[in-house]
PDB file of C-alpha atoms in Angstrom:
ATOM      1  CA  UNK S   1      58.657 -33.463  22.417  1.00 50.00           C
ATOM      2  CA  UNK S   2      55.334 -32.767  23.166  1.00 50.00           C
ATOM      3  CA  UNK S   3      54.511 -29.255  24.252  1.00 50.00           C
ATOM      4  CA  UNK S   4      53.381 -30.319  27.316  1.00 49.00           C
ATOM      5  CA  UNK S   5      57.300 -31.471  28.024  1.00 48.00           C
ATOM      6  CA  UNK S   6      58.302 -27.835  27.582  1.00 49.00           C
ATOM      7  CA  UNK S   7      56.479 -26.454  30.513  1.00 53.00           C
ATOM      8  CA  UNK S   8      58.360 -25.873  33.574  1.00 48.00           C
ATOM      9  CA  UNK S   9      58.109 -27.616  36.332  1.00 48.00           C
ATOM     10  CA  UNK S  10      56.148 -27.084  39.332  1.00 49.00           C
ATOM     11  CA  UNK S  11      57.792 -24.380  41.459  1.00 50.00           C
ATOM     12  CA  UNK S  12      58.169 -26.566  45.170  1.00 57.00           C
ATOM     13  CA  UNK S  13      58.481 -24.297  48.274  1.00 64.00           C
ATOM     14  CA  UNK S  14      56.467 -23.784  51.622  1.00 72.00           C
ATOM     15  CA  UNK S  15      53.101 -23.938  52.243  1.00 88.00           C
ATOM     16  CA  UNK S  16      51.091 -20.720  51.897  1.00 93.00           C
ATOM     17  CA  UNK S  17      50.303 -20.937  55.376  1.00 95.00           C
ATOM     18  CA  UNK S  18      54.051 -21.215  56.984  1.00 95.00           C
ATOM     19  CA  UNK S  19      55.215 -18.205  54.653  1.00 95.00           C
ATOM     20  CA  UNK S  20      52.286 -16.615  56.714  1.00 96.00           C
ATOM     21  CA  UNK S  21      53.591 -17.390  59.900  1.00 95.00           C
ATOM     22  CA  UNK S  22      57.127 -16.621  58.502  1.00 95.00           C
ATOM     23  CA  UNK S  23      55.880 -13.217  57.947  1.00 95.00           C
ATOM     24  CA  UNK S  24      54.450 -12.724  61.233  1.00 96.00           C
ATOM     25  CA  UNK S  25      57.466 -13.935  62.863  1.00 95.00           C
ATOM     26  CA  UNK S  26      59.540 -11.102  61.396  1.00 95.00           C
ATOM     27  CA  UNK S  27      57.213  -7.773  61.791  1.00 94.00           C
ATOM     28  CA  UNK S  28      58.503  -6.025  64.905  1.00 94.00           C
ATOM     29  CA  UNK S  29      60.896  -8.938  65.789  1.00 94.00           C
ATOM     30  CA  UNK S  30      63.130  -6.702  67.786  1.00 95.00           C
ATOM     31  CA  UNK S  31      60.525  -5.480  69.706  1.00 95.00           C
ATOM     32  CA  UNK S  32      58.694  -8.873  70.334  1.00 95.00           C
ATOM     33  CA  UNK S  33      62.288 -10.092  71.517  1.00 94.00           C
ATOM     34  CA  UNK S  34      63.207  -7.558  73.680  1.00 95.00           C
ATOM     35  CA  UNK S  35      60.080  -6.753  75.493  1.00 94.00           C
ATOM     36  CA  UNK S  36      59.240 -10.570  75.754  1.00 93.00           C
ATOM     37  CA  UNK S  37      62.651 -11.117  77.911  1.00 93.00           C
ATOM     38  CA  UNK S  38      62.267  -7.979  80.240  1.00 94.00           C
ATOM     39  CA  UNK S  39      58.639  -9.145  80.658  1.00 93.00           C
ATOM     40  CA  UNK S  40      59.885 -12.888  81.510  1.00 89.00           C
ATOM     41  CA  UNK S  41      62.828 -11.352  83.690  1.00 91.00           C
ATOM     42  CA  UNK S  42      60.998  -8.881  85.476  1.00 91.00           C
ATOM     43  CA  UNK S  43      57.630 -11.088  86.513  1.00 91.00           C
ATOM     44  CA  UNK S  44      60.021 -13.422  88.479  1.00 90.00           C
ATOM     45  CA  UNK S  45      61.788 -11.044  91.148  1.00 91.00           C
ATOM     46  CA  UNK S  46      58.170  -9.665  92.459  1.00 91.00           C
ATOM     47  CA  UNK S  47      56.757 -13.211  92.070  1.00 90.00           C
ATOM     48  CA  UNK S  48      58.883 -14.793  94.506  1.00 88.00           C
ATOM     49  CA  UNK S  49      59.081 -11.532  96.944  1.00 91.00           C
ATOM     50  CA  UNK S  50      55.333 -11.854  97.463  1.00 91.00           C
ATOM     51  CA  UNK S  51      55.995 -15.683  97.777  1.00 88.00           C
ATOM     52  CA  UNK S  52      58.424 -14.886 100.572  1.00 87.00           C
ATOM     53  CA  UNK S  53      56.534 -11.484 102.244  1.00 91.00           C
ATOM     54  CA  UNK S  54      52.777 -12.510 102.175  1.00 89.00           C
ATOM     55  CA  UNK S  55      51.444 -13.568 105.183  1.00 87.00           C
ATOM     56  CA  UNK S  56      50.275 -16.955 106.110  1.00 90.00           C
ATOM     57  CA  UNK S  57      49.050 -19.101 103.449  1.00 89.00           C
ATOM     58  CA  UNK S  58      45.991 -20.867 103.446  1.00 90.00           C
ATOM     59  CA  UNK S  59      46.623 -25.018 102.613  1.00 91.00           C
ATOM     60  CA  UNK S  60      44.024 -25.390  99.693  1.00 90.00           C
ATOM     61  CA  UNK S  61      41.946 -28.567 100.105  1.00 89.00           C
ATOM     62  CA  UNK S  62      42.646 -31.683  98.182  1.00 90.00           C
ATOM     63  CA  UNK S  63      39.682 -32.976  96.223  1.00 92.00           C
ATOM     64  CA  UNK S  64      38.954 -36.575  95.103  1.00 93.00           C
ATOM     65  CA  UNK S  65      40.205 -35.693  91.628  1.00 93.00           C
ATOM     66  CA  UNK S  66      43.599 -34.687  93.082  1.00 91.00           C
ATOM     67  CA  UNK S  67      43.963 -37.989  94.552  1.00 90.00           C
ATOM     68  CA  UNK S  68      43.279 -39.474  90.966  1.00 93.00           C
ATOM     69  CA  UNK S  69      46.319 -37.582  89.204  1.00 91.00           C
ATOM     70  CA  UNK S  70      49.250 -39.928  89.880  1.00 89.00           C
ATOM     71  CA  UNK S  71      52.552 -38.376  90.525  1.00 87.00           C
ATOM     72  CA  UNK S  72      54.419 -37.723  87.346  1.00 88.00           C
ATOM     73  CA  UNK S  73      57.878 -36.175  87.457  1.00 86.00           C
ATOM     74  CA  UNK S  74      58.611 -37.103  83.644  1.00 89.00           C
ATOM     75  CA  UNK S  75      56.193 -34.297  82.856  1.00 91.00           C
ATOM     76  CA  UNK S  76      58.729 -31.475  84.495  1.00 90.00           C
ATOM     77  CA  UNK S  77      59.625 -30.895  80.645  1.00 92.00           C
ATOM     78  CA  UNK S  78      56.287 -30.154  79.993  1.00 95.00           C
ATOM     79  CA  UNK S  79      55.240 -28.209  82.594  1.00 94.00           C
ATOM     80  CA  UNK S  80      58.386 -25.759  82.181  1.00 93.00           C
ATOM     81  CA  UNK S  81      57.596 -25.557  78.708  1.00 96.00           C
ATOM     82  CA  UNK S  82      55.678 -23.020  79.326  1.00 95.00           C
ATOM     83  CA  UNK S  83      57.880 -20.350  78.706  1.00 93.00           C
ATOM     84  CA  UNK S  84      58.405 -21.519  75.268  1.00 95.00           C
ATOM     85  CA  UNK S  85      54.997 -22.032  74.493  1.00 97.00           C
ATOM     86  CA  UNK S  86      53.782 -18.464  76.099  1.00 96.00           C
ATOM     87  CA  UNK S  87      56.046 -16.703  73.656  1.00 96.00           C
ATOM     88  CA  UNK S  88      54.334 -18.227  69.998  1.00 97.00           C
ATOM     89  CA  UNK S  89      51.786 -15.699  70.387  1.00 97.00           C
ATOM     90  CA  UNK S  90      54.374 -12.648  70.874  1.00 96.00           C
ATOM     91  CA  UNK S  91      56.309 -13.922  68.232  1.00 96.00           C
ATOM     92  CA  UNK S  92      53.648 -14.557  66.059  1.00 97.00           C
ATOM     93  CA  UNK S  93      51.620 -11.526  66.627  1.00 96.00           C
ATOM     94  CA  UNK S  94      51.022  -9.908  63.106  1.00 95.00           C
ATOM     95  CA  UNK S  95      51.350  -6.099  64.490  1.00 95.00           C
ATOM     96  CA  UNK S  96      51.383  -3.807  67.064  1.00 95.00           C
ATOM     97  CA  UNK S  97      47.690  -4.087  67.796  1.00 94.00           C
ATOM     98  CA  UNK S  98      47.905  -7.862  68.339  1.00 95.00           C
ATOM     99  CA  UNK S  99      51.028  -7.721  70.287  1.00 95.00           C
ATOM    100  CA  UNK S 100      49.544  -4.963  72.242  1.00 95.00           C
ATOM    101  CA  UNK S 101      46.285  -7.136  73.245  1.00 94.00           C
ATOM    102  CA  UNK S 102      48.405 -10.489  74.306  1.00 96.00           C
ATOM    103  CA  UNK S 103      50.527  -8.567  76.273  1.00 95.00           C
ATOM    104  CA  UNK S 104      48.252  -6.262  77.890  1.00 95.00           C
ATOM    105  CA  UNK S 105      46.441  -9.648  78.479  1.00 95.00           C
ATOM    106  CA  UNK S 106      49.006 -11.547  80.260  1.00 95.00           C
ATOM    107  CA  UNK S 107      49.973  -8.131  82.166  1.00 95.00           C
ATOM    108  CA  UNK S 108      46.059  -7.746  83.769  1.00 96.00           C
ATOM    109  CA  UNK S 109      46.444 -11.315  84.746  1.00 96.00           C
ATOM    110  CA  UNK S 110      49.532 -11.441  86.412  1.00 95.00           C
ATOM    111  CA  UNK S 111      48.269  -8.238  88.375  1.00 96.00           C
ATOM    112  CA  UNK S 112      44.728 -10.296  89.196  1.00 96.00           C
ATOM    113  CA  UNK S 113      46.939 -13.052  90.170  1.00 95.00           C
ATOM    114  CA  UNK S 114      49.612 -11.584  92.022  1.00 94.00           C
ATOM    115  CA  UNK S 115      47.234  -9.118  94.280  1.00 95.00           C
ATOM    116  CA  UNK S 116      45.063 -12.508  95.162  1.00 95.00           C
ATOM    117  CA  UNK S 117      48.480 -14.066  95.896  1.00 94.00           C
ATOM    118  CA  UNK S 118      49.360 -11.158  98.509  1.00 94.00           C
ATOM    119  CA  UNK S 119      46.017 -10.417 100.353  1.00 95.00           C
ATOM    120  CA  UNK S 120      44.830 -14.016 100.525  1.00 93.00           C
ATOM    121  CA  UNK S 121      47.699 -16.416 100.236  1.00 93.00           C
ATOM    122  CA  UNK S 122      47.349 -19.384  99.850  1.00 92.00           C
ATOM    123  CA  UNK S 123      49.633 -22.752  99.725  1.00 89.00           C
ATOM    124  CA  UNK S 124      49.151 -26.594  98.291  1.00 87.00           C
ATOM    125  CA  UNK S 125      49.098 -29.413 100.777  1.00 85.00           C
ATOM    126  CA  UNK S 126      52.692 -30.789 101.553  1.00 77.00           C
ATOM    127  CA  UNK S 127      52.844 -33.668  99.456  1.00 72.00           C
ATOM    128  CA  UNK S 128      55.450 -36.383 100.069  1.00 62.00           C
ATOM    129  CA  UNK S 129      57.073 -36.877  96.935  1.00 60.00           C
ATOM    130  CA  UNK S 130      60.710 -38.303  95.498  1.00 56.00           C
ATOM    131  CA  UNK S 131      62.472 -35.306  94.542  1.00 55.00           C
ATOM    132  CA  UNK S 132      66.222 -36.430  94.561  1.00 58.00           C
ATOM    133  CA  UNK S 133      68.397 -33.876  95.395  1.00 57.00           C
ATOM    134  CA  UNK S 134      70.384 -33.188  92.587  1.00 51.00           C
ATOM    135  CA  UNK S 135      67.531 -33.193  90.597  1.00 53.00           C
ATOM    136  CA  UNK S 136      65.813 -30.584  88.406  1.00 54.00           C
ATOM    137  CA  UNK S 137      62.326 -31.771  90.459  1.00 55.00           C
ATOM    138  CA  UNK S 138      64.337 -30.953  93.804  1.00 51.00           C
ATOM    139  CA  UNK S 139      65.640 -27.744  92.354  1.00 49.00           C
ATOM    140  CA  UNK S 140      61.946 -26.894  91.185  1.00 57.00           C
ATOM    141  CA  UNK S 141      60.679 -27.557  95.016  1.00 55.00           C
ATOM    142  CA  UNK S 142      63.547 -25.743  96.211  1.00 55.00           C
ATOM    143  CA  UNK S 143      62.856 -22.797  94.196  1.00 52.00           C
ATOM    144  CA  UNK S 144      59.348 -22.162  93.439  1.00 55.00           C
ATOM    145  CA  UNK S 145      57.638 -23.457  96.749  1.00 59.00           C
ATOM    146  CA  UNK S 146      54.049 -24.807  97.816  1.00 63.00           C
ATOM    147  CA  UNK S 147      53.099 -20.665  98.199  1.00 69.00           C
ATOM    148  CA  UNK S 148      51.247 -18.477  95.603  1.00 80.00           C
ATOM    149  CA  UNK S 149      48.810 -21.391  94.577  1.00 86.00           C
ATOM    150  CA  UNK S 150      45.568 -19.493  93.572  1.00 93.00           C
ATOM    151  CA  UNK S 151      45.019 -18.794  90.992  1.00 94.00           C
ATOM    152  CA  UNK S 152      47.402 -21.008  88.538  1.00 94.00           C
ATOM    153  CA  UNK S 153      49.194 -18.844  86.377  1.00 94.00           C
ATOM    154  CA  UNK S 154      50.879 -21.284  85.103  1.00 94.00           C
ATOM    155  CA  UNK S 155      47.192 -22.297  83.831  1.00 97.00           C
ATOM    156  CA  UNK S 156      45.878 -18.913  82.764  1.00 97.00           C
ATOM    157  CA  UNK S 157      49.398 -18.298  80.983  1.00 97.00           C
ATOM    158  CA  UNK S 158      48.841 -21.404  78.909  1.00 97.00           C
ATOM    159  CA  UNK S 159      44.999 -21.124  78.088  1.00 97.00           C
ATOM    160  CA  UNK S 160      45.437 -17.547  77.235  1.00 97.00           C
ATOM    161  CA  UNK S 161      48.108 -18.465  74.973  1.00 97.00           C
ATOM    162  CA  UNK S 162      46.033 -21.594  73.707  1.00 97.00           C
ATOM    163  CA  UNK S 163      43.324 -19.221  72.464  1.00 97.00           C
ATOM    164  CA  UNK S 164      45.100 -16.595  71.001  1.00 97.00           C
ATOM    165  CA  UNK S 165      47.032 -19.266  69.406  1.00 97.00           C
ATOM    166  CA  UNK S 166      44.329 -20.459  67.947  1.00 97.00           C
ATOM    167  CA  UNK S 167      43.317 -17.791  66.509  1.00 96.00           C
ATOM    168  CA  UNK S 168      46.593 -17.140  64.785  1.00 97.00           C
ATOM    169  CA  UNK S 169      46.657 -20.643  63.257  1.00 97.00           C
ATOM    170  CA  UNK S 170      43.211 -19.989  61.877  1.00 96.00           C
ATOM    171  CA  UNK S 171      43.867 -16.614  60.470  1.00 96.00           C
ATOM    172  CA  UNK S 172      46.933 -18.077  58.254  1.00 96.00           C
ATOM    173  CA  UNK S 173      44.539 -21.263  56.949  1.00 95.00           C
ATOM    174  CA  UNK S 174      46.974 -23.601  59.365  1.00 96.00           C
ATOM    175  CA  UNK S 175      46.210 -27.450  59.154  1.00 96.00           C
ATOM    176  CA  UNK S 176      44.086 -29.216  61.653  1.00 97.00           C
ATOM    177  CA  UNK S 177      47.048 -31.389  62.909  1.00 97.00           C
ATOM    178  CA  UNK S 178      48.907 -28.178  63.803  1.00 97.00           C
ATOM    179  CA  UNK S 179      45.978 -26.518  65.338  1.00 97.00           C
ATOM    180  CA  UNK S 180      45.326 -29.675  67.373  1.00 98.00           C
ATOM    181  CA  UNK S 181      49.108 -29.652  68.338  1.00 98.00           C
ATOM    182  CA  UNK S 182      48.409 -26.211  70.082  1.00 98.00           C
ATOM    183  CA  UNK S 183      45.230 -27.521  71.948  1.00 98.00           C
ATOM    184  CA  UNK S 184      47.060 -30.965  73.229  1.00 98.00           C
ATOM    185  CA  UNK S 185      50.162 -28.731  74.210  1.00 98.00           C
ATOM    186  CA  UNK S 186      48.030 -26.621  76.058  1.00 98.00           C
ATOM    187  CA  UNK S 187      46.019 -29.087  78.053  1.00 98.00           C
ATOM    188  CA  UNK S 188      49.460 -30.949  78.687  1.00 97.00           C
ATOM    189  CA  UNK S 189      50.885 -28.111  80.124  1.00 97.00           C
ATOM    190  CA  UNK S 190      47.678 -27.697  82.686  1.00 97.00           C
ATOM    191  CA  UNK S 191      47.615 -31.354  83.517  1.00 96.00           C
ATOM    192  CA  UNK S 192      51.566 -31.182  84.449  1.00 95.00           C
ATOM    193  CA  UNK S 193      51.092 -28.668  87.157  1.00 94.00           C
ATOM    194  CA  UNK S 194      49.220 -31.608  89.116  1.00 93.00           C
ATOM    195  CA  UNK S 195      51.357 -34.292  87.842  1.00 93.00           C
ATOM    196  CA  UNK S 196      54.557 -32.795  89.345  1.00 90.00           C
ATOM    197  CA  UNK S 197      52.789 -31.536  92.673  1.00 88.00           C
ATOM    198  CA  UNK S 198      52.694 -27.634  92.239  1.00 89.00           C
ATOM    199  CA  UNK S 199      49.144 -26.959  92.068  1.00 91.00           C
ATOM    200  CA  UNK S 200      45.859 -28.931  92.683  1.00 93.00           C
ATOM    201  CA  UNK S 201      42.382 -28.773  91.333  1.00 95.00           C
ATOM    202  CA  UNK S 202      41.003 -25.469  93.102  1.00 95.00           C
ATOM    203  CA  UNK S 203      44.012 -23.121  91.719  1.00 93.00           C
ATOM    204  CA  UNK S 204      43.641 -24.789  88.170  1.00 96.00           C
ATOM    205  CA  UNK S 205      40.471 -24.289  87.893  1.00 96.00           C
ATOM    206  CA  UNK S 206      40.954 -20.036  89.213  1.00 95.00           C
ATOM    207  CA  UNK S 207      43.579 -20.225  86.497  1.00 96.00           C
ATOM    208  CA  UNK S 208      41.602 -21.893  83.612  1.00 96.00           C
ATOM    209  CA  UNK S 209      38.292 -19.235  84.180  1.00 96.00           C
ATOM    210  CA  UNK S 210      41.167 -16.691  84.030  1.00 95.00           C
ATOM    211  CA  UNK S 211      42.812 -17.291  80.952  1.00 96.00           C
ATOM    212  CA  UNK S 212      39.312 -18.012  79.130  1.00 95.00           C
ATOM    213  CA  UNK S 213      37.853 -14.526  80.118  1.00 94.00           C
ATOM    214  CA  UNK S 214      40.847 -12.827  79.249  1.00 95.00           C
ATOM    215  CA  UNK S 215      41.248 -15.120  76.207  1.00 92.00           C
ATOM    216  CA  UNK S 216      37.532 -14.174  75.148  1.00 90.00           C
ATOM    217  CA  UNK S 217      38.427 -10.517  76.070  1.00 89.00           C
ATOM    218  CA  UNK S 218      40.748 -10.255  73.442  1.00 83.00           C
ATOM    219  CA  UNK S 219      39.124 -11.002  70.471  1.00 82.00           C
ATOM    220  CA  UNK S 220      39.652  -8.279  67.835  1.00 77.00           C
ATOM    221  CA  UNK S 221      36.543  -5.971  67.986  1.00 71.00           C
ATOM    222  CA  UNK S 222      34.970  -5.627  64.447  1.00 66.00           C
ATOM    223  CA  UNK S 223      34.279  -2.080  63.839  1.00 52.00           C
ATOM    224  CA  UNK S 224      30.530  -0.724  63.502  1.00 47.00           C
ATOM    225  CA  UNK S 225      30.676   1.971  60.945  1.00 47.00           C
ATOM    226  CA  UNK S 226      27.148   3.718  60.539  1.00 39.00           C
ATOM    227  CA  UNK S 227      25.315   3.153  57.013  1.00 41.00           C
ATOM    228  CA  UNK S 228      23.300   5.937  55.873  1.00 41.00           C
ATOM    229  CA  UNK S 229      20.256   4.585  54.770  1.00 42.00           C
ATOM    230  CA  UNK S 230      18.314   6.310  52.091  1.00 47.00           C
ATOM    231  CA  UNK S 231      14.570   6.670  52.777  1.00 46.00           C
ATOM    232  CA  UNK S 232      12.093   4.381  50.087  1.00 46.00           C
ATOM    233  CA  UNK S 233      10.336   6.687  48.023  1.00 49.00           C
ATOM    234  CA  UNK S 234       6.744   7.157  48.670  1.00 45.00           C
TER     235      UNK S 234
END
């Protein structure tokens, strides 16, 4: 028997990036669970109250791009997957600082959007679509009416989550396919907002600007400490 045959077999286990993601999920998980649940549930009453009580909405114009987007009701699950997607940066936050940064970004975007919804109410055009009674699409159209259109919070939440998730995945050295999947998921949600006739290009662009702006603002700031420079000897 050769010495090499006496060596222990290589240990098999999760990849380092998977273990790192697992540690991130376990950090502060009770706070994350309660906070995400309260924030999600608390958002909807105020959102629908403003939709019901704001003034007469201005109907947003259709563009040539909107007319190119085919009605695709099969993308409704993708549209609704936002509420799972936006929870991922919360549960992957490594500490209170990262968690607070994302939460404050979402809160600020919500505040700005709700203020616009109240003072400048907008609505999408009345599309003629086949939403058969009893289907999930019909329920969505009955509950989430055409108001509160600009800017699209659905889009801004997706973009902010995508930016933060990209940063988190990069920090744990996640594989490129996972990083690409993150971008593809966010892009699919953005596209679905138009494909299920919940938004048009104008409010999608508004949501993109809001999400990108807060995504850039949420970047961790590097601490700059003053370094004492000794004078060169004469």
